[in-house]
PDB file of C-alpha atoms in Angstrom:
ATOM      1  CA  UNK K   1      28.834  25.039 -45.730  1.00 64.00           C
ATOM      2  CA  UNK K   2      25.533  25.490 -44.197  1.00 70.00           C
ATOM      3  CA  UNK K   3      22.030  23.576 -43.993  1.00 69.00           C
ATOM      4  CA  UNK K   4      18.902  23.966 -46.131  1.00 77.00           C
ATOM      5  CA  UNK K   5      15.797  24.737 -44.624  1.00 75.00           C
ATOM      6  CA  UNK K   6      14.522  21.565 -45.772  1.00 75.00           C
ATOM      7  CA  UNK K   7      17.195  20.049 -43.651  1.00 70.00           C
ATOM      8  CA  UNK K   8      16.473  21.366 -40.460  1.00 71.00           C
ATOM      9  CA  UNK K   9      12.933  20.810 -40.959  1.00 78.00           C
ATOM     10  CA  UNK K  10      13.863  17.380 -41.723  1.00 78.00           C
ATOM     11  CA  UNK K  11      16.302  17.358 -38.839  1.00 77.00           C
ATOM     12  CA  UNK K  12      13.083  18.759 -36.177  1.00 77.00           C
ATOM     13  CA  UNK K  13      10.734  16.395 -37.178  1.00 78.00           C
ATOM     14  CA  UNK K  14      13.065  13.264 -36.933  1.00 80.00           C
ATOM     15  CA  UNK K  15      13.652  14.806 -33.303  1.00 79.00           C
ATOM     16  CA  UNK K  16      10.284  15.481 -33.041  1.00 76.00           C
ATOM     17  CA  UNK K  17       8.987  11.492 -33.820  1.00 77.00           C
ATOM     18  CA  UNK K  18      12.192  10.097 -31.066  1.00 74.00           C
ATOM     19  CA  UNK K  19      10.669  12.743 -28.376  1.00 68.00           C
ATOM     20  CA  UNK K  20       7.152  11.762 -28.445  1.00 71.00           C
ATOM     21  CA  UNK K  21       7.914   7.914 -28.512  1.00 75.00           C
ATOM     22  CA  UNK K  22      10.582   8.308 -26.110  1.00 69.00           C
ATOM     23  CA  UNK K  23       9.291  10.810 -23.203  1.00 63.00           C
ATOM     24  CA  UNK K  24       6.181   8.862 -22.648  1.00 66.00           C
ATOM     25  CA  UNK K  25       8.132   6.031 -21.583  1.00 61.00           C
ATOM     26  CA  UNK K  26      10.655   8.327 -19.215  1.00 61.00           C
ATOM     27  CA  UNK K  27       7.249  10.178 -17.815  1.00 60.00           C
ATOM     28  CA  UNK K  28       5.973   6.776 -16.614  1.00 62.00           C
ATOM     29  CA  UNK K  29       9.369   5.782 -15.402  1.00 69.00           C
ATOM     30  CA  UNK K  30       9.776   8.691 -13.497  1.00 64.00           C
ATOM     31  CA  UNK K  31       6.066   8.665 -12.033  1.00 70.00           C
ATOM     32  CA  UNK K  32       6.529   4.637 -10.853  1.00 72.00           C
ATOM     33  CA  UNK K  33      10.014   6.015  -9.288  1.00 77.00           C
ATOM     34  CA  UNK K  34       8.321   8.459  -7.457  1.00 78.00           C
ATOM     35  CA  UNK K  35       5.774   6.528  -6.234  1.00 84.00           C
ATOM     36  CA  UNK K  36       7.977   4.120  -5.009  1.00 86.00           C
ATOM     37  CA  UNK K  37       9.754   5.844  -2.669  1.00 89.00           C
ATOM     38  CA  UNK K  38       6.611   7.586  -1.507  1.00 90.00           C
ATOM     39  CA  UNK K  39       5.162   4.254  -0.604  1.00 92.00           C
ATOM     40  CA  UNK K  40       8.747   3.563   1.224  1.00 92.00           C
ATOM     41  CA  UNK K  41       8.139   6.665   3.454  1.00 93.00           C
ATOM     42  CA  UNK K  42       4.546   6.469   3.901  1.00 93.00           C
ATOM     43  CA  UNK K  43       5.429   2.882   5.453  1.00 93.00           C
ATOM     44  CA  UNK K  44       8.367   4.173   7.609  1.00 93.00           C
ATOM     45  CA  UNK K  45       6.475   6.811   8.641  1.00 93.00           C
ATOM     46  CA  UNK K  46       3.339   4.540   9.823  1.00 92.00           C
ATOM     47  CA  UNK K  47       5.338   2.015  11.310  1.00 91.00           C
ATOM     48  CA  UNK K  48       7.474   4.184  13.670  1.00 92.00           C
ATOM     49  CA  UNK K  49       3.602   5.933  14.874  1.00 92.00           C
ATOM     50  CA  UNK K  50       2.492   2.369  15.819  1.00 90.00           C
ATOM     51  CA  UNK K  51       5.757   1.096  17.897  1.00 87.00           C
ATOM     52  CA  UNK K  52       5.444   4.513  19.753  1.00 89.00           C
ATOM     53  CA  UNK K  53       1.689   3.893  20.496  1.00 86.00           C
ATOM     54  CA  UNK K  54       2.532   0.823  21.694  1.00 81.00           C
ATOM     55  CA  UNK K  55       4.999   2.404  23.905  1.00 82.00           C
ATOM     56  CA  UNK K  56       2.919   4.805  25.012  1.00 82.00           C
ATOM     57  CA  UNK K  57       0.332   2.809  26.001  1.00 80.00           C
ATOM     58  CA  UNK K  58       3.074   0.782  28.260  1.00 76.00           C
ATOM     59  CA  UNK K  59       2.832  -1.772  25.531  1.00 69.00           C
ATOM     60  CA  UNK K  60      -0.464  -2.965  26.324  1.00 74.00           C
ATOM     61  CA  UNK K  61      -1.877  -3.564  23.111  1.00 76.00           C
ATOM     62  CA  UNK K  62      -5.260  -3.493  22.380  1.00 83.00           C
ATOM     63  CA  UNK K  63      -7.454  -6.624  20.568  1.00 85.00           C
ATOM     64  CA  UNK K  64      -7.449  -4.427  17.020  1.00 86.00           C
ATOM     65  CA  UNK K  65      -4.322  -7.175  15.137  1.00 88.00           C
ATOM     66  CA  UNK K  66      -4.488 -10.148  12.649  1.00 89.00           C
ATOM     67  CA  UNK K  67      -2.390 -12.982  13.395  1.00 89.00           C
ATOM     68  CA  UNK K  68       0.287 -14.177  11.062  1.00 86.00           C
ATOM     69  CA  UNK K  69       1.995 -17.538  10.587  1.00 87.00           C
ATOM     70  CA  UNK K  70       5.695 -18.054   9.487  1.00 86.00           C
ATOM     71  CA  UNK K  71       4.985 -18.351   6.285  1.00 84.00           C
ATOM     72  CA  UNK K  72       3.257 -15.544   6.013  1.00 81.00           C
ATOM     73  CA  UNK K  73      -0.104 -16.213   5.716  1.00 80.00           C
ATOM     74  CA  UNK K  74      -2.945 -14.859   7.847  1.00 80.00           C
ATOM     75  CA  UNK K  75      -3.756 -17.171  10.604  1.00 79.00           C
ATOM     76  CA  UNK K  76      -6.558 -14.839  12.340  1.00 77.00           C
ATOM     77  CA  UNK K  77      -7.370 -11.931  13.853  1.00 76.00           C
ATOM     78  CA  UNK K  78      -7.765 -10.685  17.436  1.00 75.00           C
ATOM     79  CA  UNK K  79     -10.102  -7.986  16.401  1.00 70.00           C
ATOM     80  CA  UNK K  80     -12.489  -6.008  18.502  1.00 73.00           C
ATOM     81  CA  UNK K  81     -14.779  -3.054  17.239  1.00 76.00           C
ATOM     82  CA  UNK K  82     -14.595  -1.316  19.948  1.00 82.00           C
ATOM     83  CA  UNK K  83     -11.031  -1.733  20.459  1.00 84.00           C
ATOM     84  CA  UNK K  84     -10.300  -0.619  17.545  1.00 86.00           C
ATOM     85  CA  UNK K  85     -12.311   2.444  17.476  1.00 86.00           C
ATOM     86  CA  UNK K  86     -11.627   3.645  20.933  1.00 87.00           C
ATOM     87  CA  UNK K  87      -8.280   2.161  21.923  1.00 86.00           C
ATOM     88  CA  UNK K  88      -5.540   1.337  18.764  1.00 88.00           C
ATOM     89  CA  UNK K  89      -7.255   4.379  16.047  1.00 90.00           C
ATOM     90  CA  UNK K  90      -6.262   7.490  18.628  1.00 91.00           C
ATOM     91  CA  UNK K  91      -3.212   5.843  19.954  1.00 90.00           C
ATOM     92  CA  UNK K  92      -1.656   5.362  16.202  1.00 92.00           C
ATOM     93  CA  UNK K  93      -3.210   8.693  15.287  1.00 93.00           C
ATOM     94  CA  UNK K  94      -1.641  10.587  18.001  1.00 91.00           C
ATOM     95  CA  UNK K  95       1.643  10.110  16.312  1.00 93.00           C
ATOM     96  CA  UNK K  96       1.222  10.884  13.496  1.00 93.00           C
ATOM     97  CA  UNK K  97       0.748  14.280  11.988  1.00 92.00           C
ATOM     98  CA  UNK K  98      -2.885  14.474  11.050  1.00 95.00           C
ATOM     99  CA  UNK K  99      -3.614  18.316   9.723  1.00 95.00           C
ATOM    100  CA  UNK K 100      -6.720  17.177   8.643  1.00 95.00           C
ATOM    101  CA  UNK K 101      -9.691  14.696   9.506  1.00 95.00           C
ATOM    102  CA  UNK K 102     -13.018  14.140   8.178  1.00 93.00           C
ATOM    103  CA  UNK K 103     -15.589  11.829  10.756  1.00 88.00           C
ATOM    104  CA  UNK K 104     -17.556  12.171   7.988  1.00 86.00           C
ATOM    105  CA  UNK K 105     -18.731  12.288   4.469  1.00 86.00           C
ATOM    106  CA  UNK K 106     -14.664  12.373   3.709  1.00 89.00           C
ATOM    107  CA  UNK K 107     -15.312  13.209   0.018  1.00 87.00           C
ATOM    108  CA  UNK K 108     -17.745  16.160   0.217  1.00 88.00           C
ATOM    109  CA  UNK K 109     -15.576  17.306   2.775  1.00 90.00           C
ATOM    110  CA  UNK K 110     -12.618  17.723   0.904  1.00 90.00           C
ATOM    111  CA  UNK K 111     -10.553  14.920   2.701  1.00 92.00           C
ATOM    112  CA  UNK K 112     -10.119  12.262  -0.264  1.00 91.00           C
ATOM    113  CA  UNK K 113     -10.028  12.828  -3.897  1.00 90.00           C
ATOM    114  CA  UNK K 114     -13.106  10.540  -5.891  1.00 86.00           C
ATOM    115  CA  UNK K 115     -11.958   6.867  -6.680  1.00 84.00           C
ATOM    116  CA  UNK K 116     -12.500   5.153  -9.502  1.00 76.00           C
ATOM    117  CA  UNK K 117     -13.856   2.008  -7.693  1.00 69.00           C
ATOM    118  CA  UNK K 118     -13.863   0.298  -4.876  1.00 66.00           C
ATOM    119  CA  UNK K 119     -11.868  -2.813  -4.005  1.00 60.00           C
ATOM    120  CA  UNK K 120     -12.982  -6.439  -3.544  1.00 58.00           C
ATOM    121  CA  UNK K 121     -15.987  -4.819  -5.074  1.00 55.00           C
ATOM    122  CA  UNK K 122     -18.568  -4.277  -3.316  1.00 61.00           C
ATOM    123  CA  UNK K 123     -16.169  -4.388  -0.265  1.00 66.00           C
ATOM    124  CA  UNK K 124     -14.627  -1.297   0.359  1.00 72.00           C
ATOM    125  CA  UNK K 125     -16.219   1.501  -1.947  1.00 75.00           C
ATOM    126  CA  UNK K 126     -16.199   5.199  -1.186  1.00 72.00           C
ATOM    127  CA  UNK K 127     -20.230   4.736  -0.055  1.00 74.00           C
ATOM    128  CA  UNK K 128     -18.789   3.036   2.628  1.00 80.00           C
ATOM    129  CA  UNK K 129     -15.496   5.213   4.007  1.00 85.00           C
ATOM    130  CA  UNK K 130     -16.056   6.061   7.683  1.00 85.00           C
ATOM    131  CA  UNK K 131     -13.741   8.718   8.277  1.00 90.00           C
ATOM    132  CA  UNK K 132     -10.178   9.542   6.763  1.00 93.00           C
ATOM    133  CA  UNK K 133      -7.489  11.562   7.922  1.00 96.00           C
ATOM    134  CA  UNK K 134      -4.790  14.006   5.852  1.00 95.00           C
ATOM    135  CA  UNK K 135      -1.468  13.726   7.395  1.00 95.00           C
ATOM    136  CA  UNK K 136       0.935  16.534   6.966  1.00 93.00           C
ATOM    137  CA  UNK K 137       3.000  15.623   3.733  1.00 91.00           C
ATOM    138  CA  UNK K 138      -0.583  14.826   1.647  1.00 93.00           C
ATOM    139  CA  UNK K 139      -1.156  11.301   2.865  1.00 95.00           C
ATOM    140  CA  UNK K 140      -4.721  10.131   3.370  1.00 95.00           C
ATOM    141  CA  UNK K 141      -5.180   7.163   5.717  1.00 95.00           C
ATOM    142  CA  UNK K 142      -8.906   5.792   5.083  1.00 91.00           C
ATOM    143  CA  UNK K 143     -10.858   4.281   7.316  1.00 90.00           C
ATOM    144  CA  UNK K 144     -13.499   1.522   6.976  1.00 86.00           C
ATOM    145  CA  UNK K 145     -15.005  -1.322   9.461  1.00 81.00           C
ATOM    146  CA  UNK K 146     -11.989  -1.892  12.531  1.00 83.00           C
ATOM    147  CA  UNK K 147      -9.715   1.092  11.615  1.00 89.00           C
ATOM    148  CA  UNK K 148      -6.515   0.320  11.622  1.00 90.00           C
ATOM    149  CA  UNK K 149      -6.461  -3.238  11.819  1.00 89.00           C
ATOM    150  CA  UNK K 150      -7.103  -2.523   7.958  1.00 88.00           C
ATOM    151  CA  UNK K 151      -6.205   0.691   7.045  1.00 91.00           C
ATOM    152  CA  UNK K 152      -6.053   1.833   2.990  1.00 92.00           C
ATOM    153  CA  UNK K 153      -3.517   4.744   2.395  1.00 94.00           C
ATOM    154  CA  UNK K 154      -3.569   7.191  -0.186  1.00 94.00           C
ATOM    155  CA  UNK K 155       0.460   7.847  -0.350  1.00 93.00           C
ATOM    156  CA  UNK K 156       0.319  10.607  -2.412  1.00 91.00           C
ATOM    157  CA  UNK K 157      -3.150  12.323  -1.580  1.00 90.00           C
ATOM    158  CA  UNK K 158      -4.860  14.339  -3.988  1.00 90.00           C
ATOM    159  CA  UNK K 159      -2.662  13.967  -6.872  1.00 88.00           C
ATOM    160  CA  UNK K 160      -3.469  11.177  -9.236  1.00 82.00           C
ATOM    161  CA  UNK K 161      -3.851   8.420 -10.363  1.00 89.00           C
ATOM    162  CA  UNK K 162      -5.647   7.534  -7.295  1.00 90.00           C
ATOM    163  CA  UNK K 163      -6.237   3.972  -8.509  1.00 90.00           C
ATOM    164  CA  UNK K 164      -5.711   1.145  -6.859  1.00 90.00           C
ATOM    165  CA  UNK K 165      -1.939  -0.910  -6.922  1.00 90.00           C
ATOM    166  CA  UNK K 166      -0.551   2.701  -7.918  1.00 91.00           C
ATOM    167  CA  UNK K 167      -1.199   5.201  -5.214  1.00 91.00           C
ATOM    168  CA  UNK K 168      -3.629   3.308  -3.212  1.00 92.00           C
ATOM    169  CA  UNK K 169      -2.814   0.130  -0.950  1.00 93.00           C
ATOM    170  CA  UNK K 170      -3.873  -1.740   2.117  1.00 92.00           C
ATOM    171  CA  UNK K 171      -1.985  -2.662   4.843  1.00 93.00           C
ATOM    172  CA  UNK K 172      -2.772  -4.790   7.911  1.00 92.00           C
ATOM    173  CA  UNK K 173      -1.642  -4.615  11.732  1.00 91.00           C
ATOM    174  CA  UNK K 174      -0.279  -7.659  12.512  1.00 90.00           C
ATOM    175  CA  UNK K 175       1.468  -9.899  15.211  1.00 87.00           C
ATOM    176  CA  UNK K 176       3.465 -13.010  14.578  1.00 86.00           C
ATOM    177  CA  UNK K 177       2.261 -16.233  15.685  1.00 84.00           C
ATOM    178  CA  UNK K 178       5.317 -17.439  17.864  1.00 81.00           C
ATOM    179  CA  UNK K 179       6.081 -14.195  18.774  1.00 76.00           C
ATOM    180  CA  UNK K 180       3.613 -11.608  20.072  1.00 72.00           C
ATOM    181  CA  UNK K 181       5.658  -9.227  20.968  1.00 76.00           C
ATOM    182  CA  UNK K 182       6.132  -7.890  17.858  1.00 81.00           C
ATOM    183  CA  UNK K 183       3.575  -5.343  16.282  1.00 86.00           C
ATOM    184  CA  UNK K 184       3.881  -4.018  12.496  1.00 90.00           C
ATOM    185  CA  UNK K 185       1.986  -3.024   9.684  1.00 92.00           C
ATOM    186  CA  UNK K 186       1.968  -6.389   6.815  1.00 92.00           C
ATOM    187  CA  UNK K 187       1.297  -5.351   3.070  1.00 93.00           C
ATOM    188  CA  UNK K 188      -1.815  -6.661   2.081  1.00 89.00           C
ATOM    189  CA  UNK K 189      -2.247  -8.909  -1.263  1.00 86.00           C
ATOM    190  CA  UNK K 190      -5.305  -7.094  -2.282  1.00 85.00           C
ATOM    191  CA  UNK K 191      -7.076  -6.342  -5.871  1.00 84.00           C
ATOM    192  CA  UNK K 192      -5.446  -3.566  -8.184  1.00 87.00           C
ATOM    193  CA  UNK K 193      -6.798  -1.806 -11.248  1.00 86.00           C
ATOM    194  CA  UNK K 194      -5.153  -2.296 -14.321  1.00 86.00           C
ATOM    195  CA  UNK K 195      -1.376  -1.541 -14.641  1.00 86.00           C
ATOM    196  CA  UNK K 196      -1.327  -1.548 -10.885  1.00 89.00           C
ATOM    197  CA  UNK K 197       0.147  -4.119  -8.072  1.00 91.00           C
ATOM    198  CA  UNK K 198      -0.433  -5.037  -4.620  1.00 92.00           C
ATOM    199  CA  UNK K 199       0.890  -3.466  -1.360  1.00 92.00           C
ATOM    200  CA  UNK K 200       2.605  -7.144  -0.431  1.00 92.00           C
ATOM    201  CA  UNK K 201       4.423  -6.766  -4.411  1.00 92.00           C
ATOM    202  CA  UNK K 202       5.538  -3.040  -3.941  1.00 92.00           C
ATOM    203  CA  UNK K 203       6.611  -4.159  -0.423  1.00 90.00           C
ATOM    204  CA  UNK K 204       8.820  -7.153  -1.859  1.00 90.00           C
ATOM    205  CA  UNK K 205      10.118  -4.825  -5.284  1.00 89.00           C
ATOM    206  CA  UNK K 206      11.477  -2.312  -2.886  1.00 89.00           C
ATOM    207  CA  UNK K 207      13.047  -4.775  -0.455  1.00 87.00           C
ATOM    208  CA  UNK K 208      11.413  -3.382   2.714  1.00 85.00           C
ATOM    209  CA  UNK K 209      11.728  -5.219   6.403  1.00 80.00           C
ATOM    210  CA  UNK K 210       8.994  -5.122   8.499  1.00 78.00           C
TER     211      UNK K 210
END
């Protein structure tokens, strides 16, 4: 009518062996989950701040956009430095909630966690961040050459992995070819570290519109 010790310990350690094959995989489930729909509102979030700095600025836009053709691919870019710098980066950071910002030296500083690597290597490494900026729910926009035309986002801050193609992408601001009255931020196809995928792949996994 009732179990031998031997039997429960037999009974714990089969439950034991399913656990620690089994959780692993829920663990990493639940962290891709997560990180999907933190990439979903990091992009809602950045594309409603630059439609309303376009508005703002009585939807004169300034030269800081790529250009890109129906299919998709980038045609070219209507960038300008100082444009970029002193026009487009303090409209689109106006609206947005920015508790935090670092003009430089963003790591030392306490703005951005410490990458693993750069991407494109040699390309954009941490040596060569300009500024960054922590928004209000943990996200840290980067900044390199013609912020934001290209602007790398940290969706989930501090917290790891911080790798990139799992918390760290790349989008562009872009304008369609035939129509450029349309401004929007375009998921770039850019290197990941292992495990990891692209902004443009997240982008089309999660059925987003731009």
């Amino acid at each position: 009518c009732a179990f031998t010790l031997a039997e429960v310990l037999i009974t714990l350690g089969i439950i034991g062996v399913v656990a620690a094959i089994t959780l692993p995989v829920v663990v990493s489930k639940y962290r891709q989950y997560t990180l999907k729909k933190q990439f979903a509102k990091v992009y809602s979030v950045m594309s409603q701040a630059l439609i309303k700095s376009y508005y703002d600025n009585d939807m004169i836009i300034p030269h800081c956009y790529f250009i890109l053709n129906p299919d998709k691919t980038l045609y070219g870019w209507s960038g300008s430095g100082i444009e970029c710098a002193s026009l487009a980066k303090p409209l689109l950071l106006k609206n947005l909630n920015v508790i935090k910002t670092c003009r430089t030296n963003p790591l030392s500083n306490g703005c951005i966690p410490k990458y693993n690597r750069g991407l494109n290597d040699k390309q954009y490494t941490l040596e060569k961040i300009i500024s960054s900026y922590v928004l209000s729910d943990g996200t840290i926009l980067i900044a390199y050459d013609h912020f934001p035309l290209a602007t790398v986002v940290d969706i989930n801050g501090k917290k790891g992995p911080n790798k990139w193609g799992h918390d760290l992408f790349m989008f562009y601001v872009v304008t369609d070819k035939d129509n450029r009255n349309r401004y929007y931020f375009y998921p770039a196809n850019h290197d990941t570290e292992s495990g990891g995928i692209t902004a443009k792949e997240m982008f089309e996994r999660l059925n987003l519109n731009y």
